[in-house]
XYZ file of C-alpha atoms in Angstrom:
384
model
C 134.117 218.871 113.102
C 134.763 215.745 115.167
C 138.455 214.886 115.313
C 140.447 211.735 115.858
C 141.851 210.930 119.262
C 144.394 208.095 119.213
C 144.404 206.179 122.457
C 147.573 204.096 122.487
C 148.864 201.540 124.936
C 152.311 200.037 124.682
C 153.678 197.351 126.965
C 157.025 195.666 127.084
C 157.879 192.845 129.466
C 161.290 191.168 129.605
C 160.748 188.464 132.153
C 159.214 189.696 135.332
C 159.243 191.517 138.655
C 159.355 192.237 142.440
C 157.373 193.312 145.515
C 153.815 194.408 146.399
C 151.814 195.981 149.205
C 149.306 197.150 146.663
C 146.524 199.684 146.680
C 143.313 198.146 147.912
C 140.163 197.668 145.825
C 141.978 197.789 142.493
C 142.173 194.029 141.884
C 138.419 193.694 141.398
C 138.402 196.304 138.644
C 141.475 194.974 136.876
C 140.566 191.301 137.244
C 136.965 191.743 136.083
C 138.254 193.297 132.890
C 141.040 190.691 132.612
C 138.591 187.812 132.294
C 136.319 189.690 129.888
C 139.321 190.377 127.674
C 140.792 186.891 128.092
C 137.565 185.231 127.028
C 137.442 187.282 123.820
C 141.117 186.763 122.953
C 140.863 183.026 123.651
C 137.907 182.634 121.296
C 139.582 184.560 118.512
C 142.062 181.806 117.639
C 144.122 178.979 119.107
C 147.352 181.000 119.037
C 149.563 182.491 121.745
C 148.474 185.742 123.261
C 149.857 188.013 125.942
C 148.173 191.137 127.316
C 148.243 193.506 130.276
C 144.803 194.282 131.739
C 146.573 196.475 134.298
C 148.057 198.715 131.628
C 144.889 198.859 129.534
C 142.776 199.848 132.536
C 145.409 202.375 133.624
C 145.488 204.020 130.215
C 141.723 203.990 129.723
C 141.453 205.547 133.166
C 143.246 208.596 131.817
C 140.761 208.932 128.961
C 137.927 208.411 131.457
C 138.923 211.657 133.173
C 138.138 213.520 129.959
C 134.772 211.873 129.312
C 131.372 213.254 130.195
C 127.683 212.340 129.931
C 126.700 208.988 128.420
C 130.237 208.439 127.100
C 131.497 208.482 130.681
C 128.606 206.273 131.832
C 129.452 203.574 129.277
C 133.094 203.496 130.364
C 132.016 203.297 134.020
C 129.608 200.437 133.338
C 131.966 198.282 131.265
C 135.169 198.876 133.236
C 133.574 199.370 136.694
C 135.327 202.718 136.927
C 134.249 205.604 139.114
C 136.111 208.395 140.889
C 137.298 206.199 143.781
C 138.191 203.252 141.548
C 140.127 205.500 139.205
C 142.012 206.930 142.179
C 142.894 203.413 143.362
C 144.297 202.545 139.934
C 146.417 205.715 140.013
C 147.664 204.803 143.501
C 148.506 201.263 142.424
C 150.543 202.520 139.465
C 152.367 204.972 141.752
C 153.152 202.269 144.339
C 154.453 199.864 141.695
C 156.665 202.620 140.316
C 157.865 203.774 143.736
C 158.699 200.201 144.757
C 160.539 199.727 141.451
C 158.283 196.773 140.605
C 157.756 198.191 137.177
C 158.643 201.204 135.129
C 155.426 202.834 133.966
C 155.364 206.008 131.917
C 152.491 208.060 130.535
C 152.580 210.715 127.868
C 150.115 212.840 125.971
C 150.781 214.646 122.720
C 148.150 217.126 121.603
C 147.729 219.403 118.634
C 149.086 222.920 118.936
C 145.699 224.009 117.600
C 143.817 223.092 120.792
C 144.025 223.937 124.487
C 143.622 221.373 127.263
C 141.178 222.100 130.031
C 142.974 222.923 133.264
C 141.372 220.206 135.399
C 142.148 217.456 132.863
C 145.743 218.637 132.600
C 146.144 218.691 136.395
C 144.710 215.163 136.827
C 147.128 213.779 134.255
C 150.097 215.698 135.640
C 149.473 215.027 139.331
C 147.599 211.713 139.326
C 149.175 209.891 136.397
C 152.535 211.726 136.251
C 151.878 212.169 132.548
C 154.329 213.975 130.296
C 152.354 216.517 128.265
C 153.661 217.761 124.911
C 152.314 219.866 122.094
C 152.893 218.706 118.537
C 152.227 219.998 115.041
C 150.459 216.928 113.638
C 148.976 218.940 110.784
C 152.158 220.304 109.216
C 154.852 218.016 110.666
C 153.362 214.498 110.842
C 156.683 212.735 110.155
C 158.562 214.723 112.803
C 155.741 214.110 115.306
C 155.735 210.390 114.530
C 159.511 210.135 115.025
C 159.385 211.964 118.368
C 156.663 209.637 119.651
C 158.390 206.498 118.341
C 161.658 207.510 119.992
C 159.834 208.056 123.297
C 158.189 204.632 123.110
C 161.480 202.974 122.215
C 163.277 204.633 125.141
C 160.568 203.795 127.700
C 160.405 200.149 126.618
C 164.171 199.596 126.619
C 164.189 199.403 122.799
C 161.790 196.455 122.751
C 159.159 198.342 120.754
C 160.495 200.368 117.859
C 158.695 202.138 115.028
C 155.531 201.974 117.074
C 153.538 204.289 114.818
C 153.839 203.617 111.092
C 152.207 206.844 110.000
C 150.242 209.750 111.449
C 146.992 211.103 110.077
C 147.312 214.873 109.733
C 143.842 215.185 111.300
C 145.084 213.618 114.549
C 144.432 215.877 117.538
C 145.747 213.820 120.437
C 147.776 210.694 121.226
C 147.713 209.208 124.713
C 150.317 206.569 125.545
C 150.982 204.306 128.516
C 154.260 202.355 128.369
C 155.186 199.672 130.914
C 158.484 197.869 131.296
C 159.200 194.967 133.677
C 162.335 193.045 134.420
C 163.039 190.666 137.314
C 164.244 187.249 138.380
C 162.597 184.103 139.600
C 162.891 183.579 143.326
C 164.247 180.115 142.527
C 166.216 180.192 139.308
C 166.142 177.249 136.942
C 169.420 175.419 136.363
C 170.524 175.943 132.741
C 172.084 172.490 132.753
C 168.698 170.850 133.356
C 166.996 172.526 130.391
C 166.425 170.030 127.602
C 164.401 169.644 124.428
C 161.033 168.018 125.069
C 157.906 167.500 122.997
C 155.158 170.113 123.364
C 151.802 168.539 122.460
C 149.782 170.895 120.272
C 146.145 169.922 119.554
C 145.436 169.220 115.885
C 149.033 169.939 114.931
C 152.444 168.351 114.810
C 154.146 168.139 118.195
C 157.091 170.473 118.637
C 160.396 170.025 120.416
C 161.070 173.052 122.615
C 163.540 173.970 125.397
C 161.938 172.906 128.678
C 163.219 174.342 131.963
C 163.093 171.977 134.927
C 163.311 171.986 138.701
C 162.026 169.914 141.589
C 161.220 171.748 144.831
C 158.379 172.900 147.055
C 155.757 175.051 145.343
C 152.192 176.049 146.092
C 150.054 173.758 143.920
C 146.561 172.317 143.595
C 144.257 170.424 141.256
C 140.687 171.636 140.694
C 138.132 170.336 138.204
C 140.845 168.610 136.191
C 143.009 171.739 136.051
C 146.487 171.868 137.570
C 147.563 175.176 139.118
C 151.018 176.177 140.341
C 152.438 179.392 141.791
C 155.978 180.147 140.612
C 157.258 183.098 142.648
C 159.446 185.929 141.511
C 161.487 187.974 143.936
C 159.557 190.044 146.460
C 156.067 188.563 146.366
C 155.144 188.746 142.684
C 154.157 185.410 141.167
C 153.323 183.709 137.928
C 150.286 181.432 138.252
C 150.360 178.758 135.564
C 147.181 176.788 134.867
C 147.416 173.559 132.914
C 143.821 172.964 131.794
C 142.118 169.666 131.156
C 143.427 168.113 127.928
C 142.914 170.309 124.847
C 140.747 172.897 126.612
C 142.185 176.025 124.988
C 139.341 178.293 126.072
C 139.454 177.846 129.825
C 138.833 181.610 130.058
C 135.193 181.063 129.083
C 134.413 179.623 132.522
C 136.720 181.883 134.462
C 135.633 184.614 136.852
C 137.624 186.724 139.305
C 135.945 184.739 142.096
C 137.062 181.422 140.598
C 140.587 182.718 140.183
C 140.639 183.873 143.821
C 139.295 180.487 144.894
C 142.087 178.720 143.034
C 144.690 180.816 144.805
C 143.120 180.029 148.187
C 143.239 176.291 147.375
C 146.998 176.224 146.790
C 148.934 174.007 149.209
C 152.611 173.158 149.472
C 153.638 170.178 147.334
C 156.945 168.800 146.223
C 156.535 169.479 142.508
C 158.393 168.122 139.513
C 158.074 171.281 137.392
C 158.608 171.622 133.662
C 158.122 175.090 132.170
C 158.984 176.047 128.576
C 161.256 178.882 127.652
C 159.256 181.209 125.448
C 159.045 184.642 123.909
C 155.866 186.270 122.630
C 155.258 189.558 120.846
C 151.694 190.676 120.171
C 149.949 193.652 118.636
C 146.219 194.154 119.163
C 143.751 196.728 117.904
C 141.219 196.712 120.744
C 138.628 199.105 119.351
C 136.252 196.336 118.236
C 136.676 194.514 121.542
C 135.720 197.579 123.555
C 132.743 198.163 121.297
C 131.614 194.545 121.763
C 131.842 194.992 125.541
C 129.592 198.048 125.390
C 131.861 201.096 125.042
C 130.450 202.455 121.792
C 129.838 206.174 122.138
C 133.538 206.891 122.775
C 134.303 205.731 119.217
C 131.325 207.414 117.555
C 130.495 210.882 116.303
C 128.375 211.297 119.458
C 131.437 210.931 121.737
C 131.642 213.407 124.584
C 135.191 214.161 125.711
C 134.339 217.755 126.546
C 136.324 217.579 129.790
C 139.533 217.399 127.715
C 139.069 220.517 125.610
C 136.400 222.930 124.437
C 138.225 223.656 121.180
C 137.414 220.430 119.316
C 134.970 217.554 119.538
C 137.005 214.390 120.002
C 136.402 210.668 119.591
C 138.720 207.710 120.120
C 139.911 206.389 116.774
C 142.288 203.619 117.788
C 143.240 201.561 120.840
C 146.566 199.889 120.129
C 148.051 197.414 122.588
C 151.569 196.042 121.985
C 153.227 193.516 124.269
C 156.441 191.579 124.700
C 157.356 188.821 127.154
C 160.441 186.638 127.410
C 160.759 183.845 129.975
C 163.981 181.960 130.635
C 165.933 180.310 133.446
C 167.062 183.417 135.371
C 166.741 186.724 133.603
C 168.678 189.937 133.702
C 169.389 190.791 137.355
C 171.579 187.780 137.914
C 173.265 189.066 141.052
C 170.106 189.474 143.125
C 169.569 187.241 146.150
C 167.464 184.108 145.640
C 167.460 182.657 149.120
C 164.007 183.757 150.293
C 161.726 180.974 151.410
C 158.100 180.475 150.476
C 156.924 179.599 153.982
C 158.261 179.797 157.526
C 161.072 177.395 158.308
C 159.949 174.455 160.414
C 162.007 172.840 163.137
C 161.681 169.348 161.655
C 161.657 168.189 158.022
C 158.185 167.854 156.525
C 157.226 165.363 153.838
C 154.917 167.231 151.509
C 152.741 165.429 148.961
C 154.365 165.033 145.571
C 152.951 166.370 142.316
C 153.909 166.593 138.666
C 153.416 169.794 136.687
C 154.685 169.350 133.157
C 153.622 172.321 131.011
C 154.144 170.291 127.847
C 150.799 171.241 126.283
C 148.920 174.552 125.957
C 148.558 176.487 129.206
C 147.437 179.869 130.474
C 149.235 182.065 132.967
C 148.706 185.140 135.104
C 151.267 187.431 136.678
C 149.828 189.060 139.795
C 150.963 191.027 142.803
C 150.360 190.009 146.414
C 146.950 191.719 146.470
C 145.788 189.681 143.490
C 145.976 192.427 140.852
C 146.468 190.704 137.485
C 149.246 192.688 135.864
C 149.675 190.389 132.862
C 148.026 187.293 131.449
C 148.553 185.026 128.497
C 148.050 181.717 126.776
C 150.960 179.718 125.378
C 150.290 177.272 122.550
C 153.464 177.763 120.471
C 151.201 178.496 117.476
């Protein structure tokens, strides 16, 4: 009998984060997937979305360690994973945790009717620092659900509650990655300058929304009609906001990791009149169909081979749930932290930098990346 294996990802972000001397060779894997995912989500509708390619890749990496044969080959091909790449992702997650850039937690609940293979257990314990618990899904589904929901709520600072609505009694395993971020802008916005401004929404009535404002030196450029700005957080993490050509809501369709890297290399210091909306987004995605469309099909089928997890049952992935939360405002949470770091070396004489205007008063996309270019989060804001 082939049993259900719930593969669950939960993410919670309340503003943003700090430093980075990241593991090498992980950005290519994460960013390649980021633009594949972004293109699909952007085509799906014209609404807001917010996702974490970093967390999805991290969590799928855990399942990858239990895959074998053609199931493993499909995951490798679509996600560019292999032994070394998987190790780099594990190292990146560890470094981010150790540097207190994020709080990332992994957990696995498995049926008390099966035994985990020793090697799989050791990889999760040692590489992913995964909490491993047995649970009686068959006879105590409600108790199991409550335990898991309480864990998710605790790890996401109560941002995601009642994560699982119900548990199938045939469930054999639930794998969860939870990520929580919280940090300040390097240069906080002045609350007194925030004012209501029109946000121009294509094919809809314009909205009046709270717009944060500041005028200072930022890294900025214009390429192919797109405006790009880097808004730094404390300790070398940045939000990259891209204001596309008018009404181009699917800028992801032409995006590649190489183009993104080229944009970052083109950034130069400008004196920028910046407007950025305050916003909050909560999303819930079922990603099973997306992974199947990208080419990971066997993992969800009756021919799935996760024999490196257990010999007791044949497993397949039944669900890939991704929940996210982001809130952006003028300062955020750690209000006492220092904000006096400069973006570039101090020059002996004043420099007149070119002036630019970046008013995010129409739909835009954004990426949150560390100093090695790993895309931790990405989104599109349309206020729809």
